[in-house]
PDB file of C-alpha atoms in Angstrom:
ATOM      1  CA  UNK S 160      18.846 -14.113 -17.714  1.00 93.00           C
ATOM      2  CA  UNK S 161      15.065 -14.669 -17.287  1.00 98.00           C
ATOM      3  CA  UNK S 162      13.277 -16.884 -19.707  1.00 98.00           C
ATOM      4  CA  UNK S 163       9.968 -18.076 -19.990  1.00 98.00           C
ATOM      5  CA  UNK S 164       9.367 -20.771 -18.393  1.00 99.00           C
ATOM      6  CA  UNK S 165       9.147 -24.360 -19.838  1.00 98.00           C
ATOM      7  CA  UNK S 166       7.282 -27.461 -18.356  1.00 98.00           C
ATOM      8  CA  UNK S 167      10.306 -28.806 -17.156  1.00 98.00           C
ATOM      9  CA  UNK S 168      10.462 -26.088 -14.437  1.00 99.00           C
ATOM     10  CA  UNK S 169       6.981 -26.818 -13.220  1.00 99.00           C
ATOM     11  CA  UNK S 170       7.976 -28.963 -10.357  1.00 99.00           C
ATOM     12  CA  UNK S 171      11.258 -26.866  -9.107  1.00 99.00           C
ATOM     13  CA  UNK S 172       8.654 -23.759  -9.458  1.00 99.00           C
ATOM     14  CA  UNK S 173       6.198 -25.212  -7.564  1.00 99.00           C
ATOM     15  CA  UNK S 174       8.915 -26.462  -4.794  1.00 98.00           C
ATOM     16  CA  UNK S 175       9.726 -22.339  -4.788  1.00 98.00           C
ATOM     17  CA  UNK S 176       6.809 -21.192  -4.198  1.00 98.00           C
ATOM     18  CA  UNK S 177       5.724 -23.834  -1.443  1.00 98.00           C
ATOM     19  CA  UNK S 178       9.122 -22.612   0.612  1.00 98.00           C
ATOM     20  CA  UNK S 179       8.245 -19.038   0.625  1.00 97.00           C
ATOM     21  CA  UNK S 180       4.327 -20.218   1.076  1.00 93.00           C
ATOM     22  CA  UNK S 181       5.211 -22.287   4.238  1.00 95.00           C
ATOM     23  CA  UNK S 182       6.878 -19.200   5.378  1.00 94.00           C
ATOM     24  CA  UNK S 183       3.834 -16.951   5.183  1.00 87.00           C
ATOM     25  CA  UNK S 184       5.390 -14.811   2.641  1.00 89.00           C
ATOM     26  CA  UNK S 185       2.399 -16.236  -0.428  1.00 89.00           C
ATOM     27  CA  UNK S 186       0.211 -18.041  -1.238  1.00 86.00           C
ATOM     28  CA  UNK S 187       0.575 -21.392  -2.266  1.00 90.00           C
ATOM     29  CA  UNK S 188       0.478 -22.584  -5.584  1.00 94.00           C
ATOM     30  CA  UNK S 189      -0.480 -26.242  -6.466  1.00 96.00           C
ATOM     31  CA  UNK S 190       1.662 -28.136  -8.848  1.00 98.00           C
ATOM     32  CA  UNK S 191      -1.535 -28.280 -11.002  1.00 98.00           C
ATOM     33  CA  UNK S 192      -2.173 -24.699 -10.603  1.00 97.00           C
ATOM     34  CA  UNK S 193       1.426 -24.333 -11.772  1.00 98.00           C
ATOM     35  CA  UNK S 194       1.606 -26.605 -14.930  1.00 98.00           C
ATOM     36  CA  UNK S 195      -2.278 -24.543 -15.896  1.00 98.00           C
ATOM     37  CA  UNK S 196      -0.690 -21.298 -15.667  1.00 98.00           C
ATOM     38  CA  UNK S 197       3.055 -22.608 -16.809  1.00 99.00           C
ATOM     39  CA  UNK S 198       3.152 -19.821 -19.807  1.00 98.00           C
ATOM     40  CA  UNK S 199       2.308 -16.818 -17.180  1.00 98.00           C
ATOM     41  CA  UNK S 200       5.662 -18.036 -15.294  1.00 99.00           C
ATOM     42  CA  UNK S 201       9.445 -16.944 -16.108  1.00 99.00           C
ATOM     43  CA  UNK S 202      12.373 -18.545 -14.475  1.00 99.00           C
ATOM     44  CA  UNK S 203      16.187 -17.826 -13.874  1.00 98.00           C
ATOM     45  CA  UNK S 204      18.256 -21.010 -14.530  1.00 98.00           C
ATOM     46  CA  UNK S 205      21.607 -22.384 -13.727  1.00 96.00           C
ATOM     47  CA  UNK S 206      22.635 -25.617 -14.161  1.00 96.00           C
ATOM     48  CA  UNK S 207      19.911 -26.938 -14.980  1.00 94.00           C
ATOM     49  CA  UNK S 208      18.590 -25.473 -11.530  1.00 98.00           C
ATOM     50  CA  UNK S 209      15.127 -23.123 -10.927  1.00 98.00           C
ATOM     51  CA  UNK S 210      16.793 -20.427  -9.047  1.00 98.00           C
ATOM     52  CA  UNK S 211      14.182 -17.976  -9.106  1.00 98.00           C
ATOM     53  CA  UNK S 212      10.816 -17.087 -10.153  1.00 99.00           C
ATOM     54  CA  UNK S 213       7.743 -14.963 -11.166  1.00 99.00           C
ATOM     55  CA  UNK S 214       4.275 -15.134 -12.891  1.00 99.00           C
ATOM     56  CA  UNK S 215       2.564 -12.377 -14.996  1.00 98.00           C
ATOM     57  CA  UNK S 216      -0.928 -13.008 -14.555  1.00 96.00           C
ATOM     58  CA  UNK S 217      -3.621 -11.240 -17.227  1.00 94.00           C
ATOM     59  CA  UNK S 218      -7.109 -10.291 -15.669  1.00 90.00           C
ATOM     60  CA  UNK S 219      -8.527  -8.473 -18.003  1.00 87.00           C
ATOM     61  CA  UNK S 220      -7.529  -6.363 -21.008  1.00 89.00           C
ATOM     62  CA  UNK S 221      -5.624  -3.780 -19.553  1.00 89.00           C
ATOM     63  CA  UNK S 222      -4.464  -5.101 -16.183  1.00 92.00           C
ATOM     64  CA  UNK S 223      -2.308  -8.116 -15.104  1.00 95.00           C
ATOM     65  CA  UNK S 224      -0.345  -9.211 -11.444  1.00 95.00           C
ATOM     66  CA  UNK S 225       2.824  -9.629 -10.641  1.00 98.00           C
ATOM     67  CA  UNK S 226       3.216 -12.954  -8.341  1.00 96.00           C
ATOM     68  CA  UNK S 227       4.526 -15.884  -7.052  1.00 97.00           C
ATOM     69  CA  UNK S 228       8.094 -14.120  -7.251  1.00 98.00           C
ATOM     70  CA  UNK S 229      10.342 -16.047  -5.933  1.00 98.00           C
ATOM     71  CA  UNK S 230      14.657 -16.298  -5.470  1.00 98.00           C
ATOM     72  CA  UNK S 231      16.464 -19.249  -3.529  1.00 98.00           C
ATOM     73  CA  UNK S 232      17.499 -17.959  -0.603  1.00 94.00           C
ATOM     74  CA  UNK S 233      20.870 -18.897  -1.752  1.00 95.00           C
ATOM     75  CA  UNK S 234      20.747 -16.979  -4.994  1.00 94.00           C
ATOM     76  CA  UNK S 235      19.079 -13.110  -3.273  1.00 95.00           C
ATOM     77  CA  UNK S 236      20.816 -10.377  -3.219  1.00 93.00           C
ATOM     78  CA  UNK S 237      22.512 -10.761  -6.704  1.00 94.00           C
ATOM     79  CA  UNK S 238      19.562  -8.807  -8.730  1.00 96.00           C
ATOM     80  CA  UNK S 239      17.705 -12.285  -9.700  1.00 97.00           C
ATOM     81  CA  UNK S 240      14.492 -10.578  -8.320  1.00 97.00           C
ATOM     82  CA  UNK S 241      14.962  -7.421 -10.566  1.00 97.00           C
ATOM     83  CA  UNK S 242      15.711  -9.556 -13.670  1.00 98.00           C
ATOM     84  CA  UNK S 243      12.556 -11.241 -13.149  1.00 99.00           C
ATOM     85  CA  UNK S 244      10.550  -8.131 -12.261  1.00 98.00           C
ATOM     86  CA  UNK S 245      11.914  -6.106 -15.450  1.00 98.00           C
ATOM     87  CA  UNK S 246      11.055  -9.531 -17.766  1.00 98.00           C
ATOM     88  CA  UNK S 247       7.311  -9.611 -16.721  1.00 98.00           C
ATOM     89  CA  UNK S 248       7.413  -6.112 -17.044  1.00 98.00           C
ATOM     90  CA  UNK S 249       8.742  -6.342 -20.303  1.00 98.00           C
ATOM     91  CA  UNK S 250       6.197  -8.879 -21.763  1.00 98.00           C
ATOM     92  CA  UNK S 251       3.201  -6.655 -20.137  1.00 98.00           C
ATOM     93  CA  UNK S 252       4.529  -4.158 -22.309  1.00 97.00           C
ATOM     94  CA  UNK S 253       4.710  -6.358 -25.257  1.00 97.00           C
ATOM     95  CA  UNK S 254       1.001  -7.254 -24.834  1.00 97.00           C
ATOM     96  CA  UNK S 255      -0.511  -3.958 -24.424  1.00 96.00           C
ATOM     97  CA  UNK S 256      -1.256  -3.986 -20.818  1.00 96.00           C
ATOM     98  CA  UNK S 257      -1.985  -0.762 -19.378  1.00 93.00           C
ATOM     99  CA  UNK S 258      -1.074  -1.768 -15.893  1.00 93.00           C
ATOM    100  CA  UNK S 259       0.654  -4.250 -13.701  1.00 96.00           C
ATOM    101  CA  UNK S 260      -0.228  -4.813 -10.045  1.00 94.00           C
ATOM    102  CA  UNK S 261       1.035  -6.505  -7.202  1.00 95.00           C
ATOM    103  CA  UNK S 262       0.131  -8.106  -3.719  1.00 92.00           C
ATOM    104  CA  UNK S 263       3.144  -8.287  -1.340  1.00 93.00           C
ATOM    105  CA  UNK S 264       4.548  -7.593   2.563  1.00 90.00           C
ATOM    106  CA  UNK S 265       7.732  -5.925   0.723  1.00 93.00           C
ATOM    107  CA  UNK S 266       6.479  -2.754  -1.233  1.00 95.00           C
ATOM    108  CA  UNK S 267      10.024  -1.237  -0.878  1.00 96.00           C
ATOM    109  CA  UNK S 268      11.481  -4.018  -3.640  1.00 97.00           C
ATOM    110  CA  UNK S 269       8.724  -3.379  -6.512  1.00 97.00           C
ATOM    111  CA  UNK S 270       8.967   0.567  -5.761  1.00 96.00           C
ATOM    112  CA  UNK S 271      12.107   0.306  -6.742  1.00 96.00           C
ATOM    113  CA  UNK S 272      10.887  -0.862  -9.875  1.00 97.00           C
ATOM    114  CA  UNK S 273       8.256   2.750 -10.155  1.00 94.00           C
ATOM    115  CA  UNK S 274       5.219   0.197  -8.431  1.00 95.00           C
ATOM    116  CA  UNK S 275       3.056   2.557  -6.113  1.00 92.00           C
ATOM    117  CA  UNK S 276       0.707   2.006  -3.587  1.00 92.00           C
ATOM    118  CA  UNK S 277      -2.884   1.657  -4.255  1.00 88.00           C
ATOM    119  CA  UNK S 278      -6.145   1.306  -2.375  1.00 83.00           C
ATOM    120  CA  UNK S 279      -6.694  -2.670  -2.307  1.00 79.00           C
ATOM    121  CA  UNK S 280     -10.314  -1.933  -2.864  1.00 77.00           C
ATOM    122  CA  UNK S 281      -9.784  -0.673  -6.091  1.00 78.00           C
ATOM    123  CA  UNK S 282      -7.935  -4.184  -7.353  1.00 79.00           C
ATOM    124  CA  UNK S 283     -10.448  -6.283  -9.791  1.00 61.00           C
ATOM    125  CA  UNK S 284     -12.832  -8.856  -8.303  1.00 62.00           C
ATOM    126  CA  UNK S 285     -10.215 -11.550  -9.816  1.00 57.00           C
ATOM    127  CA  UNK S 286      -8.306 -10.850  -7.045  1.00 63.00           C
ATOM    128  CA  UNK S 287     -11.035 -10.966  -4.157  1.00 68.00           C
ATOM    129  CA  UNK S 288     -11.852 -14.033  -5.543  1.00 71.00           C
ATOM    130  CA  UNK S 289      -8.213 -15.414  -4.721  1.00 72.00           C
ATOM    131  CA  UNK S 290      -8.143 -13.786  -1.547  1.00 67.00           C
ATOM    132  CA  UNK S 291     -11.044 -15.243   0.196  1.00 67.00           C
ATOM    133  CA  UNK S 292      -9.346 -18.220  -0.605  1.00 67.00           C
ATOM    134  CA  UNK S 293      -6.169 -17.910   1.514  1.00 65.00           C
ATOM    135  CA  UNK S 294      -6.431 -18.332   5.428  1.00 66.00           C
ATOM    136  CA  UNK S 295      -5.144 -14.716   5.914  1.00 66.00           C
ATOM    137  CA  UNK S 296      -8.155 -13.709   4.799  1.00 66.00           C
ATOM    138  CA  UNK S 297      -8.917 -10.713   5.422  1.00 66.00           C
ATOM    139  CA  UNK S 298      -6.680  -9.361   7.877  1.00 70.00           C
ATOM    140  CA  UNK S 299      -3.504 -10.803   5.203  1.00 72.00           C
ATOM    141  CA  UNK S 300      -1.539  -7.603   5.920  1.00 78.00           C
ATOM    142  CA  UNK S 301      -0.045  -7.432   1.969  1.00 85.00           C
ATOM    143  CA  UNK S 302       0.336  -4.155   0.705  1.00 90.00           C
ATOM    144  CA  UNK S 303      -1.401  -3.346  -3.155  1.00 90.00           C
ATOM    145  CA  UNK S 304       0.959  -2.198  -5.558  1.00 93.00           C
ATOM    146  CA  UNK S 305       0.391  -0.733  -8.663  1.00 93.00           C
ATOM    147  CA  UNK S 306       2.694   0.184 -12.084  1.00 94.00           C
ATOM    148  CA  UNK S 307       0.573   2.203 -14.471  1.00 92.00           C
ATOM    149  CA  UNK S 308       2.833   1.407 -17.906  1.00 93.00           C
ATOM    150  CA  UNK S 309       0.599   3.430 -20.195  1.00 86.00           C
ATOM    151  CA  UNK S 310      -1.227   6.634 -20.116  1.00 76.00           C
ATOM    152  CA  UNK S 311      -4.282   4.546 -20.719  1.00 72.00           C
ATOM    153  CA  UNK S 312      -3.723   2.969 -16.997  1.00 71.00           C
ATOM    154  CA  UNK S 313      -6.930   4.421 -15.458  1.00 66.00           C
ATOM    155  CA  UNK S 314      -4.409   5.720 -11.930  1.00 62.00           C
ATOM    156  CA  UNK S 315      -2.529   7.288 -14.530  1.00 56.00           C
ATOM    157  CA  UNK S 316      -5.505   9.421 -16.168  1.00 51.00           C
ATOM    158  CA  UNK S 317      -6.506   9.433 -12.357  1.00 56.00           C
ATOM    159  CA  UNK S 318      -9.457   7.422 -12.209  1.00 55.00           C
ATOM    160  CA  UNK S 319      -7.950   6.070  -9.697  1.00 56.00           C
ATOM    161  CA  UNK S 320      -5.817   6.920  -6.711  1.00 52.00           C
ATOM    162  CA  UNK S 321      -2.242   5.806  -6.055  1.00 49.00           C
ATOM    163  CA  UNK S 322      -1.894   6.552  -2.514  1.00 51.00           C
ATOM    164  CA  UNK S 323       1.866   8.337  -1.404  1.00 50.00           C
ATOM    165  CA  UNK S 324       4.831   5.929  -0.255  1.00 49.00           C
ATOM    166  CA  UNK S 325       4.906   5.519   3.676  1.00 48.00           C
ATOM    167  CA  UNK S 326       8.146   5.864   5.307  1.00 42.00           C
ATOM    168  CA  UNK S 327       7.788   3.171   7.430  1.00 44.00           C
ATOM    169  CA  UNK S 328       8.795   1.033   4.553  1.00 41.00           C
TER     170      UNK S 328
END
């Protein structure tokens, strides 16, 4: 089951993310960064163990990301990463958000989860401002995902463009 996280998970969160990080797969997250945003982040436990992760991040009124998912490479393939996706989905819900969006080199996973593709350039400044920040920059390759939850979402009134799954995924 996914809960919210607590500050006890900071450091085993942080560990997470710095595995997949080192790998290329995202960015990394300081253990600062982590303990600021600790009530954006949900966890899977056992034993006492972080065996998974993900952060809902709010950037303005009607639109929060998806990131810093995260599973033990030990613990994939048992549906931690769904439980973690449909929790943060969940609480967007909960808090009115009219959309959810998502960075990421595997857009088959979150379109499982009804996340489409989206023109990067339409993403909010917020996260231009993290980008330029990581040494991908700007050739990063990620892939902009986007989950309108509301018929308030502006791609859902079509303000904006969700662009048609590729097959190559």
């Amino acid at each position: 089951m996914a809960v919210k996280a607590a500050l006890a998970d900071g450091a085993q969160v942080q560990a997470l993310i710095t595995h997949f990080a080192d790998a290329g797969e995202m960015l990394h997250r300081s253990l600062a960064e982590v303990y600021e945003n600790i009530r954006d982040f949900w966890v899977v436990r056992q034993d006492g163990q972080v065996l998974g992760c993900v952060a809902l991040h709010v950037v303005w009124a009607d639109l929060a990301e998806l990131k810093s998912l995260a599973v033990r490479e030990e613990a994939q393939h048992g549906g931690l990463g769904g439980l973690l996706v449909e929790a943060v989905l969940r609480d967007a819900r909960e808090l009115g958000l009219a959309s959810v969006f998502c960075l990421t080199y595997r857009p088959s996973f979150f379109e499982r989860f009804g996340f489409q593709r989206a023109a990067m350039m339409e993403l909010p400044r917020k996260v231009w401002t993290e980008c330029v920040r990581c040494s991908k920059f700007p050739d990063c390759g990620e892939i902009a995902l986007v989950k309108p939850l509301t018929e308030a979402s502006p791609w859902h009134q079509g303000q904006l463009q969700l662009r048609p799954q590729e097959a190559s995924s």
